[in-house]
CSV table of C-alpha atoms in Angstrom, one decimal:
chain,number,residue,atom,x,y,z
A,275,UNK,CA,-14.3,-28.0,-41.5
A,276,UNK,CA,-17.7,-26.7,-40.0
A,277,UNK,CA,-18.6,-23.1,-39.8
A,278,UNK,CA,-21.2,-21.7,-37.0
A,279,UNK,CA,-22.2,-18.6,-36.0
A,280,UNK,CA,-23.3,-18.1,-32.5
A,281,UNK,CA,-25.0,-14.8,-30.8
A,282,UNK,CA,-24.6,-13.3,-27.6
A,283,UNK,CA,-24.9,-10.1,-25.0
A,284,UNK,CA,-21.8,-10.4,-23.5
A,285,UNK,CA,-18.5,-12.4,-24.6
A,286,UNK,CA,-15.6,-13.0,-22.4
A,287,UNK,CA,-12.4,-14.4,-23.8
A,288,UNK,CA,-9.7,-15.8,-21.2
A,289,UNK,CA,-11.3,-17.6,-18.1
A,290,UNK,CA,-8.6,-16.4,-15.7
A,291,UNK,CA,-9.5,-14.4,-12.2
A,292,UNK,CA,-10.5,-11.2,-14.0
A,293,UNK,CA,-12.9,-13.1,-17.0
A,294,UNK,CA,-14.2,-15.2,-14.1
A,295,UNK,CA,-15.5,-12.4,-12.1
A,296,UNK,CA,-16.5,-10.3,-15.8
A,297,UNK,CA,-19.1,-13.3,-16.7
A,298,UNK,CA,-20.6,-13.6,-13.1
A,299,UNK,CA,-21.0,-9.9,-13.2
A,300,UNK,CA,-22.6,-10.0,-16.4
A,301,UNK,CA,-24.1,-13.0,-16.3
A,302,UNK,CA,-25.8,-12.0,-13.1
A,303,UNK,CA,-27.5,-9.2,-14.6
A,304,UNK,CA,-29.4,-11.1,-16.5
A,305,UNK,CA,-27.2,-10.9,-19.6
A,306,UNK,CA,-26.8,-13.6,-22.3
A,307,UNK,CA,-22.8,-14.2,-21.1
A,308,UNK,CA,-20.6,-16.4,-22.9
A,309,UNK,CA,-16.9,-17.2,-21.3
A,310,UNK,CA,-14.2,-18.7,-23.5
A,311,UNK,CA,-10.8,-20.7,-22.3
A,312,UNK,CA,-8.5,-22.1,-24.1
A,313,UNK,CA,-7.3,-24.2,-20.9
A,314,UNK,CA,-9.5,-27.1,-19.7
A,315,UNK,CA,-10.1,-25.2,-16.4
A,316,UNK,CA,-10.6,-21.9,-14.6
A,317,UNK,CA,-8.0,-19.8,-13.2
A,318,UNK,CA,-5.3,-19.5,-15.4
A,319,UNK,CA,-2.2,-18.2,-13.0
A,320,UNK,CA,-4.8,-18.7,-10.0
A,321,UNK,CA,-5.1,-22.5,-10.7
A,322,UNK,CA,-3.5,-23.5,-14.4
A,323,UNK,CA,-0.2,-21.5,-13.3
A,324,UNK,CA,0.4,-22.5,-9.7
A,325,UNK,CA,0.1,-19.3,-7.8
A,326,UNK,CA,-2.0,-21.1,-4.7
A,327,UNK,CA,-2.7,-17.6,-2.8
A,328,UNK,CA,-4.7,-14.3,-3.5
A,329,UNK,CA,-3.0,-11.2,-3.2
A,330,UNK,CA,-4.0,-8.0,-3.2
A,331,UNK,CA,-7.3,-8.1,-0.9
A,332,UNK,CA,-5.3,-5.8,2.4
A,333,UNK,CA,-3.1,-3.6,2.6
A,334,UNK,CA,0.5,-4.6,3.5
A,335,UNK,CA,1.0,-2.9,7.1
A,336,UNK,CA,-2.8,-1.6,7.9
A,337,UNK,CA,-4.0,-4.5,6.7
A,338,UNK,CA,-7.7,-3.2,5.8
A,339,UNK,CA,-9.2,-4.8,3.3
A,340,UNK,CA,-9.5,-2.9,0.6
A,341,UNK,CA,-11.2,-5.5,-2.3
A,342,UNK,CA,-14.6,-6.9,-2.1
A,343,UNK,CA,-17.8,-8.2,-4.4
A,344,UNK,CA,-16.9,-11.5,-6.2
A,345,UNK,CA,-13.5,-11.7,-5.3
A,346,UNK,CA,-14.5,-11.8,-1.9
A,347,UNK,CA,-17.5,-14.6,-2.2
A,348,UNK,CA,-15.0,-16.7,-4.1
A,349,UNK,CA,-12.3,-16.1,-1.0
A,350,UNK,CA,-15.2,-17.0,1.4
A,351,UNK,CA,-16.2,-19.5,-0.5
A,352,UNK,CA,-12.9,-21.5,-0.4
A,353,UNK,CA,-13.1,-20.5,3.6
A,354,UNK,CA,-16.2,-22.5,4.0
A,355,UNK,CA,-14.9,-25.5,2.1
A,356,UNK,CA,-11.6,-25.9,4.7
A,357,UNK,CA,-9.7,-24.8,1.7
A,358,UNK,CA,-7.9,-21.7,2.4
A,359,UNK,CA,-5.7,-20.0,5.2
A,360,UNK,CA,-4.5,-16.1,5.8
A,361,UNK,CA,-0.6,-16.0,5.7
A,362,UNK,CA,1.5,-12.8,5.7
A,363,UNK,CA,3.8,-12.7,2.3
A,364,UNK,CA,7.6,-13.3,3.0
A,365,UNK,CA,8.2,-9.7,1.1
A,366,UNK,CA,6.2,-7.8,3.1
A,367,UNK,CA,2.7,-7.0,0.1
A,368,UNK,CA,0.8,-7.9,2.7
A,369,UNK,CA,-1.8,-10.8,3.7
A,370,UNK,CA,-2.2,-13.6,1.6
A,371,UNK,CA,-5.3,-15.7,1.5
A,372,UNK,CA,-3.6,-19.3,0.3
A,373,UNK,CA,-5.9,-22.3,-1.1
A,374,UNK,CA,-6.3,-25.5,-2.5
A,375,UNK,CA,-6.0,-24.9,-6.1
A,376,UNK,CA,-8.2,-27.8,-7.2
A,377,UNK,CA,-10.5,-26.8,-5.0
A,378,UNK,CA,-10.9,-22.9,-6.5
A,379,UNK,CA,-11.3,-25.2,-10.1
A,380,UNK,CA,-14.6,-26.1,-9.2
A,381,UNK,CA,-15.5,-22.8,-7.0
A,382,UNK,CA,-15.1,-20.4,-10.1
A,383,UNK,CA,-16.9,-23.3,-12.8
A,384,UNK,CA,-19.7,-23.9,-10.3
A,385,UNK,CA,-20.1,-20.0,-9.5
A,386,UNK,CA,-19.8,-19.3,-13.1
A,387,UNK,CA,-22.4,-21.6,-14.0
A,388,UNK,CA,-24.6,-20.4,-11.2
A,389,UNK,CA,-24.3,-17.1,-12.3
A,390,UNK,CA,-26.4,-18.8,-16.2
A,391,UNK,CA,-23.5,-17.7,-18.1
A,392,UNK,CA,-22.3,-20.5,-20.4
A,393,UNK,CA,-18.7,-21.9,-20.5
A,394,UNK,CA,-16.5,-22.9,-23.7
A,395,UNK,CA,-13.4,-24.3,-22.3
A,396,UNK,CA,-10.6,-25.7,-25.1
A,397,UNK,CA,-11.2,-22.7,-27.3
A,398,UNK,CA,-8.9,-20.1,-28.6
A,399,UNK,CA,-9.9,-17.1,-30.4
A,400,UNK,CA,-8.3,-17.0,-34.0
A,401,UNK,CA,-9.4,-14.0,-35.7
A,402,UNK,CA,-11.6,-10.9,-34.9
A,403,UNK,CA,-13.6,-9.0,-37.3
A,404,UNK,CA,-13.9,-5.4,-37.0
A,405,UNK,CA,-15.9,-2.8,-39.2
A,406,UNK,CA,-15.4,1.2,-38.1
A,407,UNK,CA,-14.6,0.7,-34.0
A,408,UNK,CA,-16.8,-2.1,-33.5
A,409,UNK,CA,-15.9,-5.7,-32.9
A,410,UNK,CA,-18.5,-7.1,-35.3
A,411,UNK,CA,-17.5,-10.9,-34.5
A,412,UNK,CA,-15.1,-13.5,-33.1
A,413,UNK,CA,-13.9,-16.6,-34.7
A,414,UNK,CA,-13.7,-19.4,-32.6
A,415,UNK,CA,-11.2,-22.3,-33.2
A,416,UNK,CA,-11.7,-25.8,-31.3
A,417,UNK,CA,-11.9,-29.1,-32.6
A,418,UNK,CA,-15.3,-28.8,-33.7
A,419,UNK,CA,-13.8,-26.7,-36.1
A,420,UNK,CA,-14.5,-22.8,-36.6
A,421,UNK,CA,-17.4,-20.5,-35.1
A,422,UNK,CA,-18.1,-17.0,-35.2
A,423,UNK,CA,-19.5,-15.5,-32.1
A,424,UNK,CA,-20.9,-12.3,-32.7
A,425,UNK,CA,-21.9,-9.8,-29.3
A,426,UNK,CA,-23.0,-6.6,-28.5
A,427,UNK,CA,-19.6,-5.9,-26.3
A,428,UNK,CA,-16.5,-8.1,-25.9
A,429,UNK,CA,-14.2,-8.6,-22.5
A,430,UNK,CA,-10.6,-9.1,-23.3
A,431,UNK,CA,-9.5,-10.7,-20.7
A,432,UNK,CA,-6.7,-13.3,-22.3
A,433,UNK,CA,-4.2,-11.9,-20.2
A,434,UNK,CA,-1.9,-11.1,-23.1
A,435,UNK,CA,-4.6,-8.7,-24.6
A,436,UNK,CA,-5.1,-11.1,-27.7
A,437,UNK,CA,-8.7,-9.9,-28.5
A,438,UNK,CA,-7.5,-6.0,-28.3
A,439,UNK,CA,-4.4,-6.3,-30.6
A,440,UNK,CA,-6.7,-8.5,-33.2
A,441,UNK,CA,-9.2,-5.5,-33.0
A,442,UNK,CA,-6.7,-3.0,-34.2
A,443,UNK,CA,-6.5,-1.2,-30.4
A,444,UNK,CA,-3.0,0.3,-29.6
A,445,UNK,CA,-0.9,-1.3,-26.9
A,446,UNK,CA,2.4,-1.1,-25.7
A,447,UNK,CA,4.9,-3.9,-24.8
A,448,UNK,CA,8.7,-3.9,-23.4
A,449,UNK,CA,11.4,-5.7,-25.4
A,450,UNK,CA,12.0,-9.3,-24.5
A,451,UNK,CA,15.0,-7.9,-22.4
A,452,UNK,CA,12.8,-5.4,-20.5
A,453,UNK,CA,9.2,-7.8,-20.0
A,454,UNK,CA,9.3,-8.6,-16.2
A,455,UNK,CA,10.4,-13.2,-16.2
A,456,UNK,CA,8.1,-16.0,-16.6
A,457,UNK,CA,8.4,-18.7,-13.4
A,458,UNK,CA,7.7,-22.3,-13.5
A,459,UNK,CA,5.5,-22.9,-10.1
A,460,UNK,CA,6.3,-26.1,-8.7
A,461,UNK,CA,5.1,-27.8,-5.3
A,462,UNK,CA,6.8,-30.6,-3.1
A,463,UNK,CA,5.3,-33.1,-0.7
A,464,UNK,CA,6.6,-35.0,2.3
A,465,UNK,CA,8.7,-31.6,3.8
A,466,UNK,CA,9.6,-31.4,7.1
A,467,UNK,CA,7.9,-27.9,7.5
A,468,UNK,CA,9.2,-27.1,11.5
A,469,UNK,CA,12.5,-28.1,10.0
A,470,UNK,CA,12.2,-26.2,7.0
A,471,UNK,CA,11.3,-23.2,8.7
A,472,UNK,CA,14.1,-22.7,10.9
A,473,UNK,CA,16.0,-21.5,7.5
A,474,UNK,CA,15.2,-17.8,7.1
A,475,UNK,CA,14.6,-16.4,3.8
A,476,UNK,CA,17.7,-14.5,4.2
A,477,UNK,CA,19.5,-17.8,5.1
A,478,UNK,CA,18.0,-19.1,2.5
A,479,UNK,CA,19.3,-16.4,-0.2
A,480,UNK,CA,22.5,-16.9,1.0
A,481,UNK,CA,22.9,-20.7,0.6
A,482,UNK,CA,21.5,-19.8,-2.9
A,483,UNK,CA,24.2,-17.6,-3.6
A,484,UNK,CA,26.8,-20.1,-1.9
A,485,UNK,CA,25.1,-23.3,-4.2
A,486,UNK,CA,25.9,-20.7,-7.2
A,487,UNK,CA,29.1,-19.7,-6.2
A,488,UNK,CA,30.2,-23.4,-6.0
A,489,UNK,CA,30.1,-24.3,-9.7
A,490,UNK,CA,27.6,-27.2,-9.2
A,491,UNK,CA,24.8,-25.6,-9.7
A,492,UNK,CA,23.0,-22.0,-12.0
A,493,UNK,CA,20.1,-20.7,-10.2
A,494,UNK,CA,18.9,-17.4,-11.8
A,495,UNK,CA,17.3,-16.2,-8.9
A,496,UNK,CA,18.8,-16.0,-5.7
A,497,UNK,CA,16.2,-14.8,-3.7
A,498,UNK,CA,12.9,-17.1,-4.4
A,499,UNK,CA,10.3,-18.4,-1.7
A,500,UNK,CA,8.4,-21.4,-0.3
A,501,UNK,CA,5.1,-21.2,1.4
A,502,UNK,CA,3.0,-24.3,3.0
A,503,UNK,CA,-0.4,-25.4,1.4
A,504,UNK,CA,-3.4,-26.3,2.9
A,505,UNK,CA,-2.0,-30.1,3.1
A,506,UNK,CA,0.4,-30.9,5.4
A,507,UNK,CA,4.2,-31.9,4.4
A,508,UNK,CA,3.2,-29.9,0.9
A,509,UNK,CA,4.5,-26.6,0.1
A,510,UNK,CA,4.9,-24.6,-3.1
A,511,UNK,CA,8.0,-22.8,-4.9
A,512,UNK,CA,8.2,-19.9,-6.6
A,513,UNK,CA,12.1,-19.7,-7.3
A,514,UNK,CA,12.2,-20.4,-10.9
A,515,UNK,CA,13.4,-17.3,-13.1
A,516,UNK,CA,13.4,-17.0,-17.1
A,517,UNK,CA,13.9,-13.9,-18.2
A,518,UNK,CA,13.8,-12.3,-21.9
A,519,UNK,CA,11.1,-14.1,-23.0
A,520,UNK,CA,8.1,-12.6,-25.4
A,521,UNK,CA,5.1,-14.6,-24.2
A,522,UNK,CA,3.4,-14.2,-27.1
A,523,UNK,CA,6.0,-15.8,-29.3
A,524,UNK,CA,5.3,-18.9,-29.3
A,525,UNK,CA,8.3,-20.7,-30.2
A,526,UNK,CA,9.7,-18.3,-27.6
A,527,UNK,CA,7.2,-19.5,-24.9
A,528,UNK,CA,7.5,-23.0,-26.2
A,529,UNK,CA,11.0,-22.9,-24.9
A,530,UNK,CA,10.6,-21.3,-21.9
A,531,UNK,CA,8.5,-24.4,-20.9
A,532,UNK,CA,11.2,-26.1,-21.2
A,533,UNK,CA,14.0,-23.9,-19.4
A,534,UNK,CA,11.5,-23.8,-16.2
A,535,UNK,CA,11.5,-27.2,-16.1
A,536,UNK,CA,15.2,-27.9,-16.4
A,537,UNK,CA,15.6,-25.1,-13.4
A,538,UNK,CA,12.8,-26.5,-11.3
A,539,UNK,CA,14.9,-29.9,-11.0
A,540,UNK,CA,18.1,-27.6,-10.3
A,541,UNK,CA,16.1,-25.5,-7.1
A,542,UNK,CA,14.3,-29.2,-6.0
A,543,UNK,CA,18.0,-30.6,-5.7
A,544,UNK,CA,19.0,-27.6,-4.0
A,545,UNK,CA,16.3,-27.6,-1.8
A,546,UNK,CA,17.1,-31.3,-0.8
A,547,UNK,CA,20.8,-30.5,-0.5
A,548,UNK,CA,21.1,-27.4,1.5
A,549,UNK,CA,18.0,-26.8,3.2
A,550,UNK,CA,17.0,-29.0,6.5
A,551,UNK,CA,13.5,-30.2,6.3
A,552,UNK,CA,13.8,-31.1,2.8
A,553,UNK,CA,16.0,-34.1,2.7
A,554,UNK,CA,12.9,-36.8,1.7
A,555,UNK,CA,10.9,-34.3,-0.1
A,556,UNK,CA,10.5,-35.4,-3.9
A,557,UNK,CA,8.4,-33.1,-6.5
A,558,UNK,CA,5.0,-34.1,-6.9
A,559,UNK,CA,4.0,-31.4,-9.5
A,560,UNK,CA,4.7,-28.5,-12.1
A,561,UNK,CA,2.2,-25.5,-13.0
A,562,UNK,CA,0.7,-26.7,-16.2
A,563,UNK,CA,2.2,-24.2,-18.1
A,564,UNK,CA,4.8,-21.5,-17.1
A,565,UNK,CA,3.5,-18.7,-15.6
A,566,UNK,CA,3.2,-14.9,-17.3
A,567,UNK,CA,3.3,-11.3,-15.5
A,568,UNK,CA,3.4,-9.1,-18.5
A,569,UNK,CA,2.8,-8.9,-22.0
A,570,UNK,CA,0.8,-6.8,-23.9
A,571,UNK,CA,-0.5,-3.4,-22.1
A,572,UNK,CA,-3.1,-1.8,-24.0
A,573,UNK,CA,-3.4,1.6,-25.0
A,574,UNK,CA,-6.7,2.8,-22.6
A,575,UNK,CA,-8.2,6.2,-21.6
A,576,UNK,CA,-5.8,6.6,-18.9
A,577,UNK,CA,-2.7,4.7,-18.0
A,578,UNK,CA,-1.8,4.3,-14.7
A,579,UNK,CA,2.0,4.9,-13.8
A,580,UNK,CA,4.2,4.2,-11.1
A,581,UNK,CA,3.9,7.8,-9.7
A,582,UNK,CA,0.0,7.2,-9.2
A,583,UNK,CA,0.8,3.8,-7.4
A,584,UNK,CA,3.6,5.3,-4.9
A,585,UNK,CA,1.3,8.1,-3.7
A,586,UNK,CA,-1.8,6.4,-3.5
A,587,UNK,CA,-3.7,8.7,-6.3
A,588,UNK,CA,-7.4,8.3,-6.4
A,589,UNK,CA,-9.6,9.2,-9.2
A,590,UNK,CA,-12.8,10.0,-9.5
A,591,UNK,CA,-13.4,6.8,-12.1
A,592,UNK,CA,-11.8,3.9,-9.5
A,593,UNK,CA,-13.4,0.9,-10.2
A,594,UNK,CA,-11.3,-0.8,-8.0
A,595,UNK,CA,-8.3,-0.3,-4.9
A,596,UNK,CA,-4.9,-1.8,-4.6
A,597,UNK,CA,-2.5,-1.4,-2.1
A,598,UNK,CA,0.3,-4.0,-3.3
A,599,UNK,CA,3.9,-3.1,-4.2
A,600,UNK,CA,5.6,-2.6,-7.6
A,601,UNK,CA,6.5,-6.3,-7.7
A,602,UNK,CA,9.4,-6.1,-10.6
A,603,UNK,CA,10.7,-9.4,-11.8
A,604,UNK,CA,13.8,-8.1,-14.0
A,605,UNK,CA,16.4,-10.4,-15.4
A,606,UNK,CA,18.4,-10.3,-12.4
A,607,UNK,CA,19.1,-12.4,-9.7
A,608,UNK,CA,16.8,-10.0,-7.5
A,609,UNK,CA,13.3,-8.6,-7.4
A,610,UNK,CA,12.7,-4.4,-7.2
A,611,UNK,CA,10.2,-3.6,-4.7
A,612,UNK,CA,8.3,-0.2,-4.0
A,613,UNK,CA,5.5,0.2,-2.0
A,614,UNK,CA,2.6,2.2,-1.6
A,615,UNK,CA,3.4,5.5,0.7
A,616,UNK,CA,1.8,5.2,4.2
A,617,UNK,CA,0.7,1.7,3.8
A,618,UNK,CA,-1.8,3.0,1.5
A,619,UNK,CA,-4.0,2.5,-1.6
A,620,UNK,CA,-4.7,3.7,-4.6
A,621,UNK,CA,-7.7,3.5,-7.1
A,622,UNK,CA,-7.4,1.7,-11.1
A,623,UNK,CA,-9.5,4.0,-12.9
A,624,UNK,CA,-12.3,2.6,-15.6
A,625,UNK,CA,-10.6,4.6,-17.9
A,626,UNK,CA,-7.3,2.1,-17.7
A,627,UNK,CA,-9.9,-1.2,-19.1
A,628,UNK,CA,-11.3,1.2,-22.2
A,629,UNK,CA,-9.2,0.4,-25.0
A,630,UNK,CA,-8.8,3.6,-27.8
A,631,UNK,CA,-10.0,3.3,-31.0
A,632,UNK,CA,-12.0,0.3,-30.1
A,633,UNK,CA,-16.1,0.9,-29.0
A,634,UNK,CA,-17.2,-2.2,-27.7
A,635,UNK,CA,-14.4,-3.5,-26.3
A,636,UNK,CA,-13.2,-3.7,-22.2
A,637,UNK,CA,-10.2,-5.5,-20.9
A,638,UNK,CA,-9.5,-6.2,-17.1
A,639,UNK,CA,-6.3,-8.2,-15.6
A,640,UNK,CA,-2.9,-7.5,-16.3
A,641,UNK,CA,-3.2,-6.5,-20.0
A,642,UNK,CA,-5.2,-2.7,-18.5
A,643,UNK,CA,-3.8,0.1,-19.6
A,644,UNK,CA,-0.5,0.7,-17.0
A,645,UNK,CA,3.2,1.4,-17.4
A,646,UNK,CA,5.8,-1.3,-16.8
A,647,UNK,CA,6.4,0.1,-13.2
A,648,UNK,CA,2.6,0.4,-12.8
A,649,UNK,CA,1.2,-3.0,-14.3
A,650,UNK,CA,3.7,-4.6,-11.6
A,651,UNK,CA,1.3,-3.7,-9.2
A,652,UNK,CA,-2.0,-3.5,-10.8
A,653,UNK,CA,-1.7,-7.7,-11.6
A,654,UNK,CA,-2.2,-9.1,-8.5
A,655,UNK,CA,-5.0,-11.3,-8.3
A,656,UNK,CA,-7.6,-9.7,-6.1
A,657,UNK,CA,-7.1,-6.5,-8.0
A,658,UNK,CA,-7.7,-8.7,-11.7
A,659,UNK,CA,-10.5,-10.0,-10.3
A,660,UNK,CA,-12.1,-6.6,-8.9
A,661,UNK,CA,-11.6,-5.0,-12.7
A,662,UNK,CA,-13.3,-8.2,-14.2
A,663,UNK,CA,-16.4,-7.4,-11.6
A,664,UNK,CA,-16.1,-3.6,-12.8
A,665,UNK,CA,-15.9,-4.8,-16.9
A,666,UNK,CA,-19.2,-7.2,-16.5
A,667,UNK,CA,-21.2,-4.5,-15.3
A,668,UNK,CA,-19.9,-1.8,-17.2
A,669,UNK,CA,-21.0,-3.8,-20.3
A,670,UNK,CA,-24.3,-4.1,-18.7
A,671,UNK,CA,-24.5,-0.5,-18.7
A,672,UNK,CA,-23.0,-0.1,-21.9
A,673,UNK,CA,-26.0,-2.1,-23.1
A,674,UNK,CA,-28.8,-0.8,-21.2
A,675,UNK,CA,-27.5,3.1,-21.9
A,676,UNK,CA,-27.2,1.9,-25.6
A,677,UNK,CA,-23.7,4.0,-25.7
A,678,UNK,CA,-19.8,2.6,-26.0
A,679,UNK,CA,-18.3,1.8,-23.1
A,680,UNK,CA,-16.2,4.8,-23.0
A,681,UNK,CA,-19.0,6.9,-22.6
A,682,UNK,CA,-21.2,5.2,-19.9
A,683,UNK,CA,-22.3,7.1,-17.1
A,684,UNK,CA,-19.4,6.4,-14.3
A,685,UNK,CA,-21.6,7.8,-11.3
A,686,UNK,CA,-24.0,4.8,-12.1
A,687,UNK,CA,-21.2,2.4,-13.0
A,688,UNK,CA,-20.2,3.2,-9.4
A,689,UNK,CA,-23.2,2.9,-8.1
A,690,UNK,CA,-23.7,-0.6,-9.7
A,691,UNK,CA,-20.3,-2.0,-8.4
A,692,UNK,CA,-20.9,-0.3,-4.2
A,693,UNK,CA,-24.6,-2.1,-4.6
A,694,UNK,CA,-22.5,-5.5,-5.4
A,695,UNK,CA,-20.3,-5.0,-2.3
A,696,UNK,CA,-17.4,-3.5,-4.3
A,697,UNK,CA,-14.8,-1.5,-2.1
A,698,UNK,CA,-13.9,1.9,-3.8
């Protein structure tokens, strides 16, 4: 098996919406940037996973946008290509920006690429090298065989904090019983949509509970959704609910693949047996692999907790606003929701994406440094891709101040992100 080493500034491991927006930040900066996937693609939940719509960019009632920078070019972006549409959410978390999930694919790879970082896609970091704080190299594992990329500050952004509990940095994670479900996105073509939406989502919980109630069929959650695409007749599910699951077991998660499937053709048949419109819809697709709100939370500076969420705290480090709910997918049949008071915001502090113990190390997306309660919020997707902006360029200031990144001048690092069209 070959061995390589490779060198660069920056490396960025998981090419979801937060690692997306760290490269281009970097990248832009004029930074040697190198962004690693283990998917063939872009996205992860954004595309890989599904989940067709952005959340997190207004607030739910005021709706004033509150999230800027790259995660707004990439909304605009999909605007300008006919590709996207503003819909309110059916719970209320405010305005959705809903898009062509092929169509952000090649968005984030082209904007990546424009931005000169370089790409790595099939590629799963196996081992990471440490020596007194520092992350002195990671090995890369692809069918080339092994390579060692060595940088002068890593980005975790895996999702699952894989890169931060290889390096030794403390984290925290729920038992299986406790993690918030993993759902199984699916989509359906052919609907009758005007038909379709004369069921209310309450009407549509209740002939949930009634298909339950009448032995035929086991849906674990009673109170899921549908929304229309950008395609006409097409719409996409999120009902599907499995619940004590480890993500990062997986034999664990290998299962769970499965069980979403098997429930996706129970809420499809339910769909074309109780609810109007949907009598000659079929299934046309599955996410490619089941989708994951919570694993790992690292250990950080700070952690952010529900109590900072509900009031709207703002610190003096926010790298980036979010206004969405506690969104808290427990093993029931229902979803907890608590919302911001006032139809507020409040501010992620850098603080929650510096791992302890670790010097060279940021993570952004939903493996920051929150409590249960708090990550529920903090993971929407605007938000992930607002503290990938904020990681990029605090490893560019990590670099030029020659200091760790927990100790980078934050007035500067704010500066930075309000020059780059970031809301704080």
């Amino acid at each position: 098996m070959s061995y390589t080493q490779k060198k660069v500034d920056v490396l960025v491991l998981g090419g979801g919406a937060a690692g997306v927006c760290a490269a281009i930040s970097a990248a832009r900066a004029g930074k040697k940037v190198l962004l690693v996937e283990s998917q063939g693609c872009l996205g992860g939940s954004r595309t890989a996973t599904g989940v067709d719509t952005f959340y997190g960019f207004y607030t739910p009632k005021g709706q004033q946008r509150i999230v800027g920078g790259i995660p707004w070019e990439i909304a605009q972006l999909l605007t300008e290509a006919n590709a996207a549409f503003e819909r309110k959410n059916t719970y209320g978390a405010g305005t959705g920006i809903t898009y062509d999930v092929e169509i952000l694919k090649v968005i984030y790879e082209q904007s990546v690429l424009d931005s000169g970082a370089e790409l790595l896609y099939h590629t799963y970091a196996s081992r990471v090298h440490v020596s007194d704080g520092y992350i002195t190299g990671v090995v890369l594992a692809n069918k080339q065989g092994l390579t060692e990329v060595s940088a002068n500050i890593y980005i975790d952004t895996t999702g699952d904090g894989d890169i931060a509990a290889r390096s030794g940095a403390p984290f925290e994670k729920s038992d299986a019983a406790e993690l918030q479900s993993l759902s199984t996105i699916f989509f359906m073509a052919n609907v009758d949509i005007s038909a379709a939406k004369s069921v209310s989502h309450d009407e549509l919980a209740a002939r949930m509970r009634k298909a339950n109630q009448s032995g035929h069929y086991s849906l674990p959650r009673e109170e899921g959704s549908w929304h229309i695409t950008p395609h006409a007749g097409v719409i996409q599910a999120n009902m599907v609910r499995v619940s004590g699951v480890d993500a990062t077991d997986p034999y664990a998660l290998t299962l769970a693949e499965v069980e979403g499937r098997r429930q996706t053709r129970q809420y499809v048949r339910f769909l074309k047996e109780y609810v109007a419109g949907f009598e000659d819809a079929f299934l046309v697709g599955t996410s490619h692999h089941i989708g994951i709100r919570e694993t790992r939370r690292i250990q950080g500076e700070y952690m952010l907790t529900e109590e900072d969420v509900v009031i709207g705290r703002k610190f003096e480090d926010g790298i980036a606003c979010c206004g969405a709910p506690v969104e808290d997918h427990g093993a029931g049949k229902d979803t907890r929701w608590v919302y911001v008071k006032d139809d507020g915001y409040y501010h992620i502090p850098y603080r929650c994406l510096v791992p302890k113990e670790i010097q060279n190390l940021l993570v952004a997306g939903r493996c920051l440094s929150a409590t249960h309660s708090a990550q529920a919020s903090a993971r929407n997707s605007a938000q992930c891709m607002a503290m990938g902006q904020a990681a990029g360029t605090a490893a560019v200031i990590s670099l030029e101040q020659h200091v760790p990144v927990s100790s980078i001048p934050i007035p500067l690092l704010l500066e930075r992100l309000r020059s780059q069209d970031v809301v704080i």
